[in-house]
Amino acid sequence: MRSKIVAGNWKMNQTFQNADELLYQIGEGMEKDFPQDVELVICPPFVYLELATDFAQEIEFKIGAQNVSQYDGGAYTGEISAEMLSSMDLDYCIVGHSERRKYFGESAEVLTQKVNQLLEYGVQPIFCVGEQLEDREAGKHFEIIKSQLQEALFGLSQSEFANIVLAYEPVWAIGTGKTASPEQAQEIHAFIRSLVAAKYGEDQAQETSILYGGSCNAKNAKELFAQTDVDGGLIGGAALKADDFISIAKSF
Ligand code: PGA
């Protein structure tokens, strides 16, 4: 059975004090009726990872980074390596987020390098794909998603791919309040699963978690998560409010 995952991507938000408070509140929220079969993942900025790992000693959530260097350790000022993330026992790292593709020019080649680094050090990539609004309006969304997967991921071996979590994040839905409809999400998630099946076999496709991201909130999560091929969410804005984040995780 594939995992149900709700991951919070804090992006470049929160002071240290706010991060501490938010983690505390999330911990409190998890104490009551939290579903046993849902994996909660928190992806804070790098500088708060240690704080989050301290909380995770007491509270059952997993921790992810938002980025990783494509290089192995060494003279790369300002970068954070996969080995460093692994040495802090992180479970996940987001790769391929549209903000990194857009603002930091991350190409498919760089994304592949990042995925390879993470796999080498045993950190699971949460790999994001998603089309721009103009792609969807031009009817190119299937094609775009397919090429993003093929270019960055489908060079992996079967055993490597088994460690990948996928996230479908239509760029037009990220931070806009304009969520994909449950039908739109299901259509793409099923398409992604069919591509994984064609490349790595039906068993692997059934085992791969595919999260939805893009203005997912406490109101719309239930309907989205009810879709057959939606296995959870990658949550931005709503992950910054403990109540909303917890209620999203309880939406299965
Ligand atoms: P959002 O962001 O929930 O604020 O739309 C999602 C994401 O970018 O991962």
mmCIF file of C-alpha atoms and ligand atoms in Angstrom:
data_model
loop_
_atom_site.group_PDB
_atom_site.id
_atom_site.type_symbol
_atom_site.label_atom_id
_atom_site.label_comp_id
_atom_site.label_asym_id
_atom_site.label_seq_id
_atom_site.Cartn_x
_atom_site.Cartn_y
_atom_site.Cartn_z
ATOM 1 C CA MET A 1 0.000 0.000 0.000
ATOM 2 C CA ARG A 2 1.352 3.391 -0.925
ATOM 3 C CA SER A 3 1.745 5.962 1.842
ATOM 4 C CA LYS A 4 -0.679 8.795 2.455
ATOM 5 C CA ILE A 5 1.467 11.878 2.924
ATOM 6 C CA VAL A 6 0.694 15.459 3.849
ATOM 7 C CA ALA A 7 3.791 17.617 3.540
ATOM 8 C CA GLY A 8 4.081 21.261 4.528
ATOM 9 C CA ASN A 9 6.388 23.409 2.450
ATOM 10 C CA TRP A 10 7.092 26.495 4.528
ATOM 11 C CA LYS A 11 9.075 28.119 1.706
ATOM 12 C CA MET A 12 11.013 31.242 2.828
ATOM 13 C CA ASN A 13 8.713 32.060 5.730
ATOM 14 C CA GLN A 14 8.851 32.314 9.533
ATOM 15 C CA THR A 15 11.286 33.771 12.015
ATOM 16 C CA PHE A 16 12.981 31.374 14.392
ATOM 17 C CA GLN A 17 10.465 32.252 17.116
ATOM 18 C CA ASN A 18 7.476 31.743 14.830
ATOM 19 C CA ALA A 19 8.902 28.459 13.593
ATOM 20 C CA ASP A 20 9.258 27.268 17.182
ATOM 21 C CA GLU A 21 5.668 28.259 17.953
ATOM 22 C CA LEU A 22 4.284 26.674 14.795
ATOM 23 C CA LEU A 23 6.069 23.374 15.457
ATOM 24 C CA TYR A 24 4.746 23.403 19.001
ATOM 25 C CA GLN A 25 1.188 24.004 17.790
ATOM 26 C CA ILE A 26 1.449 21.281 15.162
ATOM 27 C CA GLY A 27 2.610 18.904 17.892
ATOM 28 C CA GLU A 28 -0.389 19.833 20.000
ATOM 29 C CA GLY A 29 -2.732 19.385 17.052
ATOM 30 C CA MET A 30 -1.369 15.903 16.429
ATOM 31 C CA GLU A 31 -2.185 14.774 19.948
ATOM 32 C CA LYS A 32 -5.901 14.436 19.248
ATOM 33 C CA ASP A 33 -7.451 11.995 16.742
ATOM 34 C CA PHE A 34 -4.570 12.172 14.334
ATOM 35 C CA PRO A 35 -4.949 9.468 11.677
ATOM 36 C CA GLN A 36 -2.355 6.716 12.179
ATOM 37 C CA ASP A 37 -2.037 6.021 8.470
ATOM 38 C CA VAL A 38 -1.135 9.574 7.435
ATOM 39 C CA GLU A 39 2.500 10.599 7.319
ATOM 40 C CA LEU A 40 2.939 14.242 8.257
ATOM 41 C CA VAL A 41 6.044 15.879 6.805
ATOM 42 C CA ILE A 42 7.342 19.347 7.615
ATOM 43 C CA CYS A 43 9.744 21.087 5.273
ATOM 44 C CA PRO A 44 11.053 24.205 7.037
ATOM 45 C CA PRO A 45 13.873 26.440 5.805
ATOM 46 C CA PHE A 46 17.334 24.890 6.312
ATOM 47 C CA VAL A 47 18.118 27.079 9.322
ATOM 48 C CA TYR A 48 15.207 25.591 11.291
ATOM 49 C CA LEU A 49 15.854 21.950 10.444
ATOM 50 C CA GLU A 50 17.617 21.265 13.700
ATOM 51 C CA LEU A 51 14.779 22.840 15.647
ATOM 52 C CA ALA A 52 12.344 20.618 13.736
ATOM 53 C CA THR A 53 14.421 17.499 14.363
ATOM 54 C CA ASP A 54 14.373 18.311 18.088
ATOM 55 C CA PHE A 55 10.566 18.447 18.012
ATOM 56 C CA ALA A 56 10.470 15.232 16.001
ATOM 57 C CA GLN A 57 12.045 13.369 18.930
ATOM 58 C CA GLU A 58 8.745 13.793 20.745
ATOM 59 C CA ILE A 59 6.226 14.164 17.948
ATOM 60 C CA GLU A 60 5.531 11.736 15.144
ATOM 61 C CA PHE A 61 6.265 13.861 12.111
ATOM 62 C CA LYS A 62 8.903 13.523 9.454
ATOM 63 C CA ILE A 63 11.128 16.259 8.203
ATOM 64 C CA GLY A 64 12.120 17.318 4.751
ATOM 65 C CA ALA A 65 14.371 19.977 3.267
ATOM 66 C CA GLN A 66 13.202 22.331 0.539
ATOM 67 C CA ASN A 67 16.321 22.123 -1.555
ATOM 68 C CA VAL A 68 19.688 20.382 -1.905
ATOM 69 C CA SER A 69 22.850 21.039 -3.845
ATOM 70 C CA GLN A 70 23.427 19.096 -7.021
ATOM 71 C CA TYR A 71 27.054 18.732 -5.960
ATOM 72 C CA ASP A 72 28.710 16.425 -3.521
ATOM 73 C CA GLY A 73 30.401 18.214 -0.592
ATOM 74 C CA GLY A 74 33.249 20.671 -1.098
ATOM 75 C CA ALA A 75 33.943 24.244 -2.123
ATOM 76 C CA TYR A 76 30.408 25.408 -2.975
ATOM 77 C CA THR A 77 29.830 28.417 -0.735
ATOM 78 C CA GLY A 78 26.312 28.670 0.589
ATOM 79 C CA GLU A 79 25.196 25.232 -0.562
ATOM 80 C CA ILE A 80 23.813 22.313 1.463
ATOM 81 C CA SER A 81 24.675 18.771 0.411
ATOM 82 C CA ALA A 82 22.572 15.621 0.453
ATOM 83 C CA GLU A 83 25.118 14.096 2.811
ATOM 84 C CA MET A 84 24.454 16.921 5.299
ATOM 85 C CA LEU A 85 20.701 16.341 5.101
ATOM 86 C CA SER A 86 21.218 12.629 5.560
ATOM 87 C CA SER A 87 23.484 13.194 8.554
ATOM 88 C CA MET A 88 20.573 15.029 10.218
ATOM 89 C CA ASP A 89 18.332 12.021 9.587
ATOM 90 C CA LEU A 90 15.997 13.883 7.278
ATOM 91 C CA ASP A 91 13.525 11.717 5.437
ATOM 92 C CA TYR A 92 12.647 13.892 2.455
ATOM 93 C CA CYS A 93 13.727 16.746 0.227
ATOM 94 C CA ILE A 94 11.607 18.651 -2.262
ATOM 95 C CA VAL A 95 13.081 18.744 -5.775
ATOM 96 C CA GLY A 96 11.750 20.343 -8.954
ATOM 97 C CA HIS A 97 9.427 22.853 -7.301
ATOM 98 C CA SER A 98 8.244 25.366 -9.888
ATOM 99 C CA GLU A 99 9.677 28.258 -7.841
ATOM 100 C CA ARG A 100 13.133 26.707 -8.079
ATOM 101 C CA ARG A 101 12.701 26.016 -11.774
ATOM 102 C CA LYS A 102 11.554 29.599 -12.373
ATOM 103 C CA TYR A 103 13.626 31.793 -10.038
ATOM 104 C CA PHE A 104 16.789 29.698 -9.873
ATOM 105 C CA GLY A 105 16.770 28.338 -13.405
ATOM 106 C CA GLU A 106 16.933 24.692 -12.371
ATOM 107 C CA SER A 107 16.998 22.592 -15.506
ATOM 108 C CA ALA A 108 16.039 18.944 -15.881
ATOM 109 C CA GLU A 109 19.742 18.109 -15.835
ATOM 110 C CA VAL A 110 20.297 19.861 -12.492
ATOM 111 C CA LEU A 111 17.167 18.231 -11.077
ATOM 112 C CA THR A 112 18.444 14.799 -12.073
ATOM 113 C CA GLN A 113 21.745 15.544 -10.327
ATOM 114 C CA LYS A 114 19.889 16.600 -7.187
ATOM 115 C CA VAL A 115 17.750 13.464 -7.227
ATOM 116 C CA ASN A 116 20.868 11.320 -7.674
ATOM 117 C CA GLN A 117 22.592 13.044 -4.761
ATOM 118 C CA LEU A 118 19.599 12.465 -2.499
ATOM 119 C CA LEU A 119 19.252 8.824 -3.491
ATOM 120 C CA GLU A 120 22.943 8.235 -2.909
ATOM 121 C CA TYR A 121 22.569 9.461 0.682
ATOM 122 C CA GLY A 122 19.215 7.837 1.407
ATOM 123 C CA VAL A 123 16.980 10.919 1.436
ATOM 124 C CA GLN A 124 13.682 10.511 -0.448
ATOM 125 C CA PRO A 125 13.001 13.126 -3.120
ATOM 126 C CA ILE A 126 9.524 14.646 -3.316
ATOM 127 C CA PHE A 127 9.684 15.432 -6.999
ATOM 128 C CA CYS A 128 7.337 18.126 -8.313
ATOM 129 C CA VAL A 129 5.902 18.463 -11.788
ATOM 130 C CA GLY A 130 3.291 20.862 -13.093
ATOM 131 C CA GLU A 131 2.227 22.902 -16.083
ATOM 132 C CA GLN A 132 1.924 26.678 -16.493
ATOM 133 C CA LEU A 133 -1.463 28.238 -17.166
ATOM 134 C CA GLU A 134 -0.618 28.841 -20.822
ATOM 135 C CA ASP A 135 0.339 25.178 -21.236
ATOM 136 C CA ARG A 136 -3.050 24.118 -19.924
ATOM 137 C CA GLU A 137 -4.889 26.650 -22.051
ATOM 138 C CA ALA A 138 -3.045 25.340 -25.083
ATOM 139 C CA GLY A 139 -3.957 21.771 -24.135
ATOM 140 C CA LYS A 140 -0.299 20.878 -23.595
ATOM 141 C CA HIS A 141 -0.478 19.891 -19.922
ATOM 142 C CA PHE A 142 -0.169 16.136 -20.482
ATOM 143 C CA GLU A 143 2.815 16.621 -22.745
ATOM 144 C CA ILE A 144 4.563 18.956 -20.266
ATOM 145 C CA ILE A 145 4.076 16.606 -17.307
ATOM 146 C CA LYS A 146 5.314 13.673 -19.357
ATOM 147 C CA SER A 147 8.466 15.442 -20.448
ATOM 148 C CA GLN A 148 9.225 16.709 -16.915
ATOM 149 C CA LEU A 149 9.062 13.130 -15.644
ATOM 150 C CA GLN A 150 10.936 11.622 -18.546
ATOM 151 C CA GLU A 151 13.742 14.167 -18.582
ATOM 152 C CA ALA A 152 14.533 14.247 -14.877
ATOM 153 C CA LEU A 153 13.410 10.910 -13.456
ATOM 154 C CA PHE A 154 12.912 8.151 -15.964
ATOM 155 C CA GLY A 155 16.638 7.510 -16.228
ATOM 156 C CA LEU A 156 16.495 6.025 -12.723
ATOM 157 C CA SER A 157 16.643 2.295 -12.201
ATOM 158 C CA GLN A 158 13.593 0.519 -10.815
ATOM 159 C CA SER A 159 15.117 0.264 -7.327
ATOM 160 C CA GLU A 160 16.057 3.946 -7.352
ATOM 161 C CA PHE A 161 12.621 5.020 -8.534
ATOM 162 C CA ALA A 162 11.025 3.066 -5.686
ATOM 163 C CA ASN A 163 12.238 5.868 -3.359
ATOM 164 C CA ILE A 164 10.547 8.696 -5.232
ATOM 165 C CA VAL A 165 7.441 10.523 -4.055
ATOM 166 C CA LEU A 166 5.768 12.578 -6.781
ATOM 167 C CA ALA A 167 3.838 15.803 -6.459
ATOM 168 C CA TYR A 168 1.585 17.304 -9.111
ATOM 169 C CA GLU A 169 1.564 21.063 -8.659
ATOM 170 C CA PRO A 170 -0.085 23.016 -11.465
ATOM 171 C CA VAL A 171 1.843 26.294 -11.463
ATOM 172 C CA TRP A 172 -1.360 28.312 -11.956
ATOM 173 C CA ALA A 173 -2.679 26.923 -8.667
ATOM 174 C CA ILE A 174 0.361 27.631 -6.488
ATOM 175 C CA GLY A 175 -0.281 30.461 -4.047
ATOM 176 C CA THR A 176 -3.113 31.793 -6.209
ATOM 177 C CA GLY A 177 -6.138 30.488 -4.332
ATOM 178 C CA LYS A 178 -7.146 28.831 -7.612
ATOM 179 C CA THR A 179 -7.130 25.115 -6.815
ATOM 180 C CA ALA A 180 -7.317 22.426 -9.478
ATOM 181 C CA SER A 181 -10.737 20.806 -9.366
ATOM 182 C CA PRO A 182 -10.779 17.282 -7.952
ATOM 183 C CA GLU A 183 -11.458 16.039 -11.511
ATOM 184 C CA GLN A 184 -8.516 17.960 -12.955
ATOM 185 C CA ALA A 185 -6.239 16.640 -10.219
ATOM 186 C CA GLN A 186 -7.460 13.062 -10.628
ATOM 187 C CA GLU A 187 -7.031 13.217 -14.396
ATOM 188 C CA ILE A 188 -3.374 14.217 -14.144
ATOM 189 C CA HIS A 189 -2.605 11.932 -11.199
ATOM 190 C CA ALA A 190 -4.021 8.959 -13.120
ATOM 191 C CA PHE A 191 -1.984 10.015 -16.134
ATOM 192 C CA ILE A 192 1.194 10.228 -14.037
ATOM 193 C CA ARG A 193 0.493 6.794 -12.565
ATOM 194 C CA SER A 194 0.011 5.376 -16.058
ATOM 195 C CA LEU A 195 3.388 6.793 -17.112
ATOM 196 C CA VAL A 196 5.054 5.224 -14.064
ATOM 197 C CA ALA A 197 3.327 1.919 -14.885
ATOM 198 C CA ALA A 198 4.524 2.020 -18.482
ATOM 199 C CA LYS A 199 8.101 2.701 -17.383
ATOM 200 C CA TYR A 200 8.468 0.745 -14.110
ATOM 201 C CA GLY A 201 5.499 -1.639 -14.118
ATOM 202 C CA GLU A 202 2.051 -1.670 -12.553
ATOM 203 C CA ASP A 203 3.272 -2.795 -9.117
ATOM 204 C CA GLN A 204 5.611 0.167 -8.816
ATOM 205 C CA ALA A 205 2.904 2.521 -10.068
ATOM 206 C CA GLN A 206 0.552 1.305 -7.344
ATOM 207 C CA GLU A 207 3.254 1.839 -4.718
ATOM 208 C CA THR A 208 4.187 5.395 -5.758
ATOM 209 C CA SER A 209 2.592 8.166 -3.721
ATOM 210 C CA ILE A 210 1.437 11.115 -5.820
ATOM 211 C CA LEU A 211 0.638 14.280 -3.861
ATOM 212 C CA TYR A 212 -1.384 17.244 -5.054
ATOM 213 C CA GLY A 213 -0.136 20.778 -4.441
ATOM 214 C CA GLY A 214 -1.494 24.211 -5.306
ATOM 215 C CA SER A 215 -3.864 26.162 -3.028
ATOM 216 C CA CYS A 216 -4.849 23.005 -1.194
ATOM 217 C CA ASN A 217 -6.508 24.056 2.054
ATOM 218 C CA ALA A 218 -8.650 22.858 4.926
ATOM 219 C CA LYS A 219 -11.797 23.375 2.840
ATOM 220 C CA ASN A 220 -10.889 21.611 -0.382
ATOM 221 C CA ALA A 221 -8.525 18.879 0.857
ATOM 222 C CA LYS A 222 -11.233 16.323 1.541
ATOM 223 C CA GLU A 223 -12.547 16.300 -1.995
ATOM 224 C CA LEU A 224 -9.073 16.253 -3.485
ATOM 225 C CA PHE A 225 -7.872 13.420 -1.235
ATOM 226 C CA ALA A 226 -11.011 11.418 -2.034
ATOM 227 C CA GLN A 227 -9.747 10.964 -5.595
ATOM 228 C CA THR A 228 -8.405 7.485 -6.329
ATOM 229 C CA ASP A 229 -4.979 8.620 -7.428
ATOM 230 C CA VAL A 230 -4.445 11.521 -5.021
ATOM 231 C CA ASP A 231 -2.348 10.219 -2.126
ATOM 232 C CA GLY A 232 -1.995 13.417 -0.143
ATOM 233 C CA GLY A 233 -0.854 16.978 -0.497
ATOM 234 C CA LEU A 234 2.111 19.295 -0.706
ATOM 235 C CA ILE A 235 0.851 22.317 1.160
ATOM 236 C CA GLY A 236 2.308 25.839 1.035
ATOM 237 C CA GLY A 237 0.342 28.725 2.561
ATOM 238 C CA ALA A 238 -2.003 26.543 4.616
ATOM 239 C CA ALA A 239 0.965 24.745 6.202
ATOM 240 C CA LEU A 240 1.870 27.953 8.028
ATOM 241 C CA LYS A 241 -1.231 27.715 10.219
ATOM 242 C CA ALA A 242 -1.186 24.743 12.554
ATOM 243 C CA ASP A 243 -4.975 24.321 12.662
ATOM 244 C CA ASP A 244 -5.321 24.375 8.901
ATOM 245 C CA PHE A 245 -2.388 22.051 8.358
ATOM 246 C CA ILE A 246 -3.653 19.522 10.869
ATOM 247 C CA SER A 247 -7.159 19.657 9.516
ATOM 248 C CA ILE A 248 -5.806 19.034 5.993
ATOM 249 C CA ALA A 249 -3.990 15.962 7.323
ATOM 250 C CA LYS A 250 -7.227 14.764 8.880
ATOM 251 C CA SER A 251 -9.079 15.146 5.570
ATOM 252 C CA PHE A 252 -8.527 11.606 4.307
HETATM 253 P P1 PGA B 1 0.343 26.758 -1.937
HETATM 254 O O1 PGA B 1 1.791 26.204 -2.327
HETATM 255 O O2 PGA B 1 -0.334 25.684 -1.114
HETATM 256 O O3 PGA B 1 0.592 28.003 -1.162
HETATM 257 O O4 PGA B 1 -0.392 26.992 -3.213
HETATM 258 C C1 PGA B 1 1.992 24.848 -2.629
HETATM 259 C C2 PGA B 1 3.443 24.614 -2.990
HETATM 260 O O5 PGA B 1 4.045 25.463 -3.642
HETATM 261 O O6 PGA B 1 4.030 23.580 -2.623
#
